Coordinates of C-alpha atoms in Angstrom, one line a residue:
M947 CA 32.1 -19.5 -3.8
S948 CA 29.6 -18.7 -1.0
E949 CA 28.1 -22.0 -0.7
S950 CA 31.4 -23.6 0.3
K951 CA 32.2 -20.7 2.7
V952 CA 28.9 -21.1 4.5
I953 CA 29.5 -24.9 5.0
T954 CA 33.2 -24.1 6.1
A955 CA 32.0 -21.4 8.5
V956 CA 29.2 -23.5 10.2
L957 CA 31.7 -26.3 10.6
Q958 CA 34.1 -24.0 12.5
D959 CA 31.9 -21.8 14.6
K960 CA 28.9 -24.4 15.0
Q961 CA 26.3 -21.5 14.5
I962 CA 24.0 -23.9 12.7
H963 CA 20.9 -21.9 13.9
H964 CA 21.5 -19.2 11.4
L965 CA 21.1 -21.7 8.7
L966 CA 18.1 -23.6 10.2
Q967 CA 16.0 -20.4 10.6
G968 CA 17.4 -18.8 7.4
N969 CA 15.6 -21.3 5.1
V970 CA 18.9 -22.2 3.5
D971 CA 17.5 -25.4 2.0
A972 CA 15.9 -23.3 -0.9
I973 CA 19.1 -21.4 -1.8
L974 CA 21.8 -24.2 -1.7
V975 CA 22.6 -26.0 -5.0
T976 CA 26.0 -27.3 -5.3
H977 CA 26.5 -28.1 -1.6
K978 CA 23.1 -29.2 -0.8
D979 CA 24.1 -32.9 -0.1
I980 CA 26.6 -31.8 2.4
W981 CA 24.1 -29.5 4.1
N982 CA 21.5 -32.3 4.3
F983 CA 24.1 -34.6 5.9
I984 CA 24.9 -31.8 8.5
K985 CA 21.3 -31.1 9.2
E986 CA 20.5 -34.9 9.7
Y987 CA 23.5 -35.4 11.9
Y988 CA 22.5 -32.3 14.0
A989 CA 19.0 -33.7 14.4
N990 CA 20.2 -37.1 15.6
N991 CA 23.1 -35.9 17.8
N992 CA 22.3 -32.3 18.8
A993 CA 25.7 -31.3 17.4
V994 CA 27.4 -30.1 14.4
P995 CA 29.6 -32.8 12.8
P996 CA 33.4 -32.3 13.0
G997 CA 35.0 -31.2 9.8
T998 CA 37.1 -34.5 9.5
L999 CA 33.9 -36.4 9.2
I1000 CA 32.7 -34.1 6.4
L1001 CA 35.9 -34.7 4.6
E1002 CA 35.6 -38.4 5.1
K1003 CA 32.0 -38.6 3.7
F1004 CA 32.5 -35.9 1.0
P1005 CA 36.3 -36.2 -0.2
D1006 CA 35.6 -33.7 -3.0
F1007 CA 34.7 -30.9 -0.5
I1008 CA 37.7 -28.5 -0.1
P1009 CA 37.1 -26.1 2.8
D1010 CA 37.7 -22.4 2.3
K1011 CA 40.5 -20.6 4.2
G1012 CA 40.0 -17.4 6.2
V1013 CA 36.3 -17.6 6.4
G1014 CA 34.2 -15.4 8.8
A1015 CA 31.1 -16.1 10.8
T1016 CA 28.2 -18.3 9.5
K1017 CA 25.7 -15.4 9.7
Y1018 CA 28.0 -13.2 7.4
H1019 CA 28.5 -15.8 4.7
L1020 CA 24.8 -16.8 4.8
E1021 CA 23.9 -13.2 4.0
E1022 CA 26.4 -13.1 1.2
L1023 CA 24.9 -16.4 -0.2
R1024 CA 21.4 -15.0 0.1
N1025 CA 22.4 -11.8 -1.9
E1026 CA 23.9 -13.9 -4.6
Y1027 CA 20.9 -16.1 -4.8
L1028 CA 18.6 -13.1 -5.1
D1029 CA 20.6 -11.4 -7.7
R1030 CA 20.8 -14.7 -9.8
E1031 CA 17.0 -15.6 -9.4
L1032 CA 15.8 -12.0 -10.0
R1033 CA 17.8 -11.7 -13.3
Q1034 CA 16.2 -15.0 -14.4
I1035 CA 12.7 -13.7 -13.4
I1036 CA 13.2 -10.5 -15.3
R1037 CA 14.7 -12.2 -18.4
S1038 CA 11.7 -14.7 -18.6
A1039 CA 9.2 -11.7 -18.2
A1040 CA 11.0 -9.7 -20.9
E1041 CA 10.8 -12.7 -23.3
A1042 CA 7.0 -12.8 -22.7
V1043 CA 6.8 -9.1 -23.5
S1044 CA 8.8 -9.7 -26.7
D1045 CA 6.4 -12.5 -27.6
G1046 CA 3.5 -10.1 -27.4
E1047 CA 2.2 -11.5 -24.0
P1048 CA 2.4 -8.5 -21.5
S1049 CA -0.3 -10.1 -19.2
K1050 CA 1.8 -13.4 -19.1
S1051 CA 4.8 -11.2 -18.2
M1052 CA 3.1 -9.5 -15.4
E1053 CA 1.9 -12.8 -14.0
M1054 CA 5.5 -14.3 -14.2
L1055 CA 6.8 -11.3 -12.4
S1056 CA 4.1 -11.5 -9.6
V1057 CA 4.4 -15.2 -9.0
G1058 CA 8.3 -15.2 -9.3
I1059 CA 8.8 -12.4 -6.9
R1060 CA 6.2 -13.8 -4.4
S1061 CA 8.0 -17.1 -4.6
L1062 CA 11.4 -15.6 -4.1
N1063 CA 10.3 -13.6 -1.1
Q1064 CA 9.0 -16.8 0.5
E1065 CA 12.4 -18.7 -0.1
V1066 CA 14.6 -16.1 1.4
N1067 CA 12.2 -15.3 4.4
V1068 CA 14.1 -15.3 7.7
V1069 CA 12.8 -16.3 11.1
K1070 CA 13.9 -13.5 13.6
D1071 CA 14.3 -13.8 17.3
I1072 CA 15.7 -11.7 20.2
D1073 CA 17.1 -12.5 23.7
A1074 CA 15.0 -10.6 26.4
T1075 CA 17.8 -10.7 28.7
D1076 CA 20.2 -8.8 26.3
T1077 CA 20.5 -5.5 28.1
D1078 CA 22.4 -3.9 25.4
A1079 CA 19.9 -4.8 22.6
A1080 CA 17.0 -3.7 24.8
V1081 CA 18.7 -0.2 25.6
A1082 CA 19.5 0.4 22.0
H1083 CA 15.8 -0.4 21.0
I1084 CA 14.5 1.9 23.7
R1085 CA 17.0 4.7 22.7
K1086 CA 16.0 4.3 19.0
M1087 CA 12.4 4.9 20.0
I1088 CA 13.2 8.0 22.0
E1089 CA 15.2 9.4 19.0
D1090 CA 12.3 8.5 16.7
S1091 CA 9.0 8.9 18.6
T1092 CA 7.0 7.4 15.6
L1093 CA 8.4 4.0 16.5
A1094 CA 7.1 4.3 19.9
H1095 CA 3.8 6.0 19.6
G1096 CA 2.4 5.2 16.2
I1097 CA -0.6 7.0 14.6
K1098 CA -3.1 8.7 16.8
T1099 CA -6.7 9.0 15.4
D1100 CA -7.8 12.3 17.5
L1101 CA -10.8 10.2 18.7
I1102 CA -10.7 9.9 22.5
G1103 CA -12.7 6.6 22.6
L1104 CA -10.3 5.1 20.0
D1105 CA -6.8 6.4 21.3
M1106 CA -7.5 5.4 24.9
C1107 CA -7.8 1.8 23.6
F1108 CA -4.6 2.1 21.4
P1109 CA -2.2 3.9 23.9
S1110 CA 0.7 3.4 21.5
G1111 CA -1.3 4.4 18.4
I1112 CA -1.6 2.4 15.2
R1113 CA 1.9 0.9 14.6
G1114 CA 3.8 -0.7 11.9
G1115 CA 3.2 -4.4 11.4
Q1116 CA -0.5 -4.2 12.6
F1117 CA -3.3 -5.3 10.6
G1118 CA -6.7 -3.8 11.2
I1119 CA -10.1 -4.3 9.7
V1120 CA -13.1 -1.8 9.6
L1121 CA -16.2 -3.8 9.3
A1122 CA -19.7 -2.4 8.3
Y1123 CA -22.8 -2.9 6.2
P1124 CA -23.1 -1.1 3.0
A1125 CA -23.7 2.6 3.0
V1126 CA -22.8 3.2 6.7
G1127 CA -19.8 5.4 5.9
K1128 CA -16.8 3.0 6.5
S1129 CA -14.8 4.4 3.6
Y1130 CA -15.3 8.0 4.8
F1131 CA -14.5 7.1 8.4
T1132 CA -11.3 5.3 7.4
L1133 CA -10.3 8.3 5.2
Y1134 CA -10.8 10.5 8.3
L1135 CA -8.3 8.3 10.2
L1136 CA -5.9 8.8 7.3
A1137 CA -6.3 12.5 7.2
K1138 CA -5.5 12.7 10.9
A1139 CA -2.5 10.6 10.2
W1140 CA -1.4 13.1 7.7
L1141 CA -1.9 16.1 10.0
Q1142 CA 0.6 14.3 12.5
G1143 CA 3.3 14.2 9.8
F1144 CA 2.7 10.6 8.6
T1145 CA 2.4 9.7 4.9
P1146 CA -0.8 7.8 4.2
M1147 CA -1.6 5.7 1.1
I1148 CA -5.2 4.5 0.3
V1149 CA -5.9 2.0 -2.6
S1150 CA -9.5 2.7 -3.6
L1151 CA -11.2 -0.1 -5.6
E1152 CA -14.7 1.3 -5.6
M1153 CA -14.2 5.2 -6.1
S1154 CA -12.1 7.1 -8.5
E1155 CA -8.9 8.9 -7.1
T1156 CA -10.8 12.3 -7.6
E1157 CA -13.8 11.1 -5.6
V1158 CA -11.3 10.1 -2.7
R1159 CA -9.5 13.4 -3.1
N1160 CA -12.6 15.6 -2.8
R1161 CA -13.6 13.7 0.4
L1162 CA -10.0 14.2 1.8
Y1163 CA -10.3 18.0 0.9
T1164 CA -13.7 18.1 2.6
I1165 CA -12.3 16.6 5.8
L1166 CA -9.2 18.8 6.0
G1167 CA -11.3 21.9 5.1
N1168 CA -12.9 21.3 8.4
G1169 CA -16.3 22.9 7.5
R1170 CA -15.0 25.3 4.9
W1171 CA -17.0 23.8 2.1
S1172 CA -19.3 20.8 1.5
L1173 CA -18.5 17.8 -0.4
R1174 CA -21.5 18.2 -2.7
K1175 CA -20.3 21.8 -3.8
L1176 CA -16.6 20.7 -4.0
S1177 CA -17.6 17.8 -6.3
S1178 CA -19.8 20.0 -8.5
G1179 CA -17.3 22.9 -8.7
A1180 CA -19.6 25.3 -6.9
I1181 CA -16.9 26.9 -4.7
D1182 CA -14.7 30.0 -4.8
I1183 CA -11.8 28.8 -6.8
E1184 CA -9.4 31.5 -5.6
E1185 CA -10.2 30.8 -1.9
F1186 CA -9.7 27.1 -2.8
E1187 CA -6.3 27.8 -4.4
R1188 CA -5.1 29.9 -1.4
W1189 CA -6.3 27.2 1.1
H1190 CA -4.6 24.4 -0.9
H1191 CA -1.2 26.3 -1.0
K1192 CA -1.4 26.9 2.8
M1193 CA -2.4 23.3 3.5
F1194 CA -0.2 21.4 1.4
D1195 CA 2.8 23.4 0.2
G1196 CA 6.1 21.9 1.4
K1197 CA 4.3 19.1 3.2
H1198 CA 4.7 15.2 2.9
P1199 CA 2.5 13.4 0.3
F1200 CA -0.9 11.8 0.7
H1201 CA -1.1 8.9 -1.9
I1202 CA -4.4 8.0 -3.4
I1203 CA -4.5 5.0 -5.7
S1204 CA -7.5 3.9 -7.7
M1205 CA -8.3 0.7 -9.6
D1206 CA -8.0 2.6 -12.9
S1207 CA -4.4 3.7 -12.2
I1208 CA -3.3 0.0 -11.4
G1209 CA -5.3 -2.0 -14.0
G1210 CA -6.1 -5.7 -13.5
E1211 CA -6.6 -7.4 -10.2
V1212 CA -5.3 -5.9 -6.9
T1213 CA -3.6 -8.5 -4.8
P1214 CA -1.4 -8.1 -1.7
E1215 CA 1.7 -8.5 -4.0
V1216 CA 0.3 -5.5 -6.1
L1217 CA -0.1 -3.7 -2.7
R1218 CA 3.5 -4.5 -1.8
S1219 CA 4.8 -3.0 -5.0
K1220 CA 3.0 0.3 -4.2
I1221 CA 4.3 0.2 -0.7
N1222 CA 7.7 -0.2 -2.0
Q1223 CA 7.2 2.6 -4.5
Y1224 CA 5.8 5.2 -2.1
K1225 CA 7.1 4.1 1.4
P1226 CA 3.8 5.0 3.2
D1227 CA 3.5 5.0 7.0
I1228 CA 0.0 3.7 6.9
V1229 CA -2.1 2.0 4.2
V1230 CA -5.9 1.5 3.7
A1231 CA -7.3 -1.1 1.2
D1232 CA -10.8 -0.2 0.3
Y1233 CA -12.2 -2.8 0.2
M1234 CA -11.3 -6.5 0.8
Q1235 CA -14.2 -8.0 -1.3
L1236 CA -12.9 -6.2 -4.4
M1237 CA -9.3 -7.5 -3.8
A1238 CA -7.9 -11.0 -5.0
P1239 CA -5.5 -13.1 -2.9
N1240 CA -2.1 -14.0 -4.1
V1241 CA -3.2 -17.7 -3.9
R1242 CA -6.1 -18.3 -6.2
A1243 CA -9.3 -20.0 -4.9
D1244 CA -12.7 -20.8 -6.4
S1245 CA -14.6 -20.5 -3.0
E1246 CA -15.3 -16.9 -1.8
V1247 CA -14.8 -18.1 1.7
V1248 CA -11.4 -19.6 0.9
K1249 CA -10.4 -16.5 -1.2
M1250 CA -11.2 -14.2 1.8
K1251 CA -9.3 -16.5 4.2
N1252 CA -6.3 -16.4 2.0
L1253 CA -6.5 -12.6 1.5
S1254 CA -6.8 -12.0 5.3
R1255 CA -3.7 -14.0 6.0
E1256 CA -1.7 -12.5 3.2
L1257 CA -2.5 -8.9 4.2
K1258 CA -1.4 -9.8 7.8
L1259 CA 1.9 -11.1 6.5
L1260 CA 2.4 -8.0 4.2
A1261 CA 1.9 -5.7 7.2
M1262 CA 4.5 -7.6 9.2
S1263 CA 6.9 -8.0 6.4
E1264 CA 6.8 -4.4 5.3
K1265 CA 6.5 -3.1 9.0
V1266 CA 3.6 -0.7 7.9
P1267 CA 0.0 -0.8 9.4
I1268 CA -2.5 -2.0 7.0
V1269 CA -6.3 -1.2 7.6
A1270 CA -8.7 -3.2 5.2
I1271 CA -12.3 -2.2 4.8
S1272 CA -14.8 -5.2 4.7
S1273 CA -18.5 -5.2 4.2
A1274 CA -20.7 -7.4 6.2
T1275 CA -24.0 -9.2 5.3
P1276 CA -27.0 -7.8 7.3
T1277 CA -29.4 -10.3 8.8
D1278 CA -32.1 -7.7 8.4
T1279 CA -31.7 -5.3 5.4
H1280 CA -34.3 -3.0 7.1
D1281 CA -32.2 -2.4 10.2
M1282 CA -28.5 -1.8 9.9
S1283 CA -28.1 0.7 12.8
E1284 CA -26.3 -1.9 15.0
P1285 CA -22.5 -2.6 14.2
P1286 CA -22.1 -6.2 12.7
T1287 CA -20.6 -9.0 14.6
L1288 CA -17.8 -11.2 13.4
A1289 CA -20.4 -14.0 12.9
Q1290 CA -21.8 -12.1 10.0
T1291 CA -18.7 -12.7 7.9
A1292 CA -18.1 -16.1 6.5
W1293 CA -14.4 -15.9 7.0
S1294 CA -14.8 -14.6 10.6
R1295 CA -12.6 -17.1 12.2
Q1296 CA -9.5 -16.4 9.9
M1297 CA -10.1 -12.8 10.5
A1298 CA -10.1 -13.1 14.1
Y1299 CA -6.9 -15.0 13.9
D1300 CA -5.1 -12.5 11.7
A1301 CA -6.4 -9.0 12.7
D1302 CA -4.8 -7.0 15.4
F1303 CA -7.9 -5.0 15.7
I1304 CA -11.4 -5.0 14.3
L1305 CA -13.7 -2.0 14.4
A1306 CA -17.4 -2.4 13.5
L1307 CA -19.5 0.5 12.5
G1308 CA -23.3 0.9 12.7
R1309 CA -25.6 3.7 11.6
E1310 CA -29.1 4.2 10.6
L1311 CA -29.2 5.5 7.0
T1312 CA -31.2 8.6 7.9
S1313 CA -29.2 9.3 11.0
D1314 CA -26.1 11.4 11.7
I1315 CA -25.1 9.2 14.6
M1316 CA -22.4 6.6 14.0
V1317 CA -21.8 3.8 16.5
V1318 CA -18.1 2.5 16.7
V1319 CA -17.6 -0.9 18.5
G1320 CA -14.3 -2.8 18.8
R1321 CA -14.7 -6.6 17.9
K1322 CA -11.1 -7.4 18.7
N1323 CA -8.1 -5.4 20.1
R1324 CA -4.8 -7.1 20.9
E1325 CA -3.8 -3.8 22.7
G1326 CA -6.4 -4.3 25.5
M1327 CA -9.7 -2.6 25.8
L1328 CA -12.5 -2.7 23.1
P1329 CA -13.5 0.7 22.0
D1330 CA -17.3 1.6 22.3
F1331 CA -18.4 5.1 21.5
M1332 CA -20.4 7.2 19.0
L1333 CA -19.6 9.8 16.4
E1334 CA -21.9 12.7 15.3
V1335 CA -21.1 12.9 11.6
D1336 CA -21.9 15.3 8.9
M1337 CA -21.0 13.4 5.7
D1338 CA -21.5 16.5 3.5
M1339 CA -19.1 18.6 5.5
G1340 CA -16.6 15.8 6.4
I1341 CA -17.0 16.3 10.1
F1342 CA -16.7 13.6 12.8
N1343 CA -17.3 14.6 16.4
F1344 CA -16.7 12.2 19.2
K1345 CA -19.6 11.6 21.6
N1346 CA -19.9 9.5 24.8
F1347 CA -23.0 7.4 25.2
T1348 CA -24.0 9.5 28.2
E1349 CA -24.4 12.5 26.0
F1350 CA -27.4 10.9 24.5
E1351 CA -29.0 9.6 27.6

């Protein structure tokens, strides 16, 4: 049995750190009393107890012969635990379906898998002085440039502030007042990612997948047709078909997911299921206020704090960049030209903790000039530039402030 092998292995090689950082308390059952003793002994004496002491304290324990390293047997134990618990979760959910309670079944699956993921979570670390590991990492980035350079936006003012691009594990927020163009702007970033060979995924909770797709076609069409005409079908269908074949045939996918296609609430765990299904290189959630956190809350402030933290953890665990769109509350509804500050969101402190970068957008409703300002950037400089936008043609042109002086 893997539990006894793990205990035997740690008594032999003394590599207790694998167990301490591997959250082994949650997965041990039959040998938990022995592990608790080992852990307490280590805490008091800074050493793993000798095997003879364990046999004296627990005479029923029989050490396994021919065991390997602690790390190896811990992984075996974790896989056994996952297999057993997943089967139980699925059985319970299937019983709920048989009883005519599909909603309860979905909730059981979501809660069960989320809890299981937390239980088997592992703390990871590296040794900066390990030359072989460092060289292997750099060599891997050279062989796969996407690991080193991430996603570029093709906007000079933004790419200068993100020299390595938008990379896996990052959590970004696009913040703006209503009707400024935050969804369109973020879709433009995804279109640029797709043109670079990345696979984007957008989960839209305020527009249908057809509306998002029409906007994407307008951006990629680069002035070929207007969104208004495309949405009403007032275009040359043969020209559109030729363009579509040339643009998309043999290319990687661009996943558009709407609220209708999911059904029910969209939580970070639902987002995780879609990430696991489609394996995207970048994800956009449009937008935060329409999502629900995994951990329920009555207060809107607590809800958004939980959601912000859960999205950051999701980005890190799935190693994919997640960009969430968030609406801000204007102090003056007659003037929304200035990009909002973090203080204009009730959960600003949590957002400041969690996000790797925050972009704030501003635009007068009758203007074609959009101001983009960075409110946070862990990479370094804060972006500060303008875009000349044509919402109907899907065109975003970078402009320096000096061009308008």
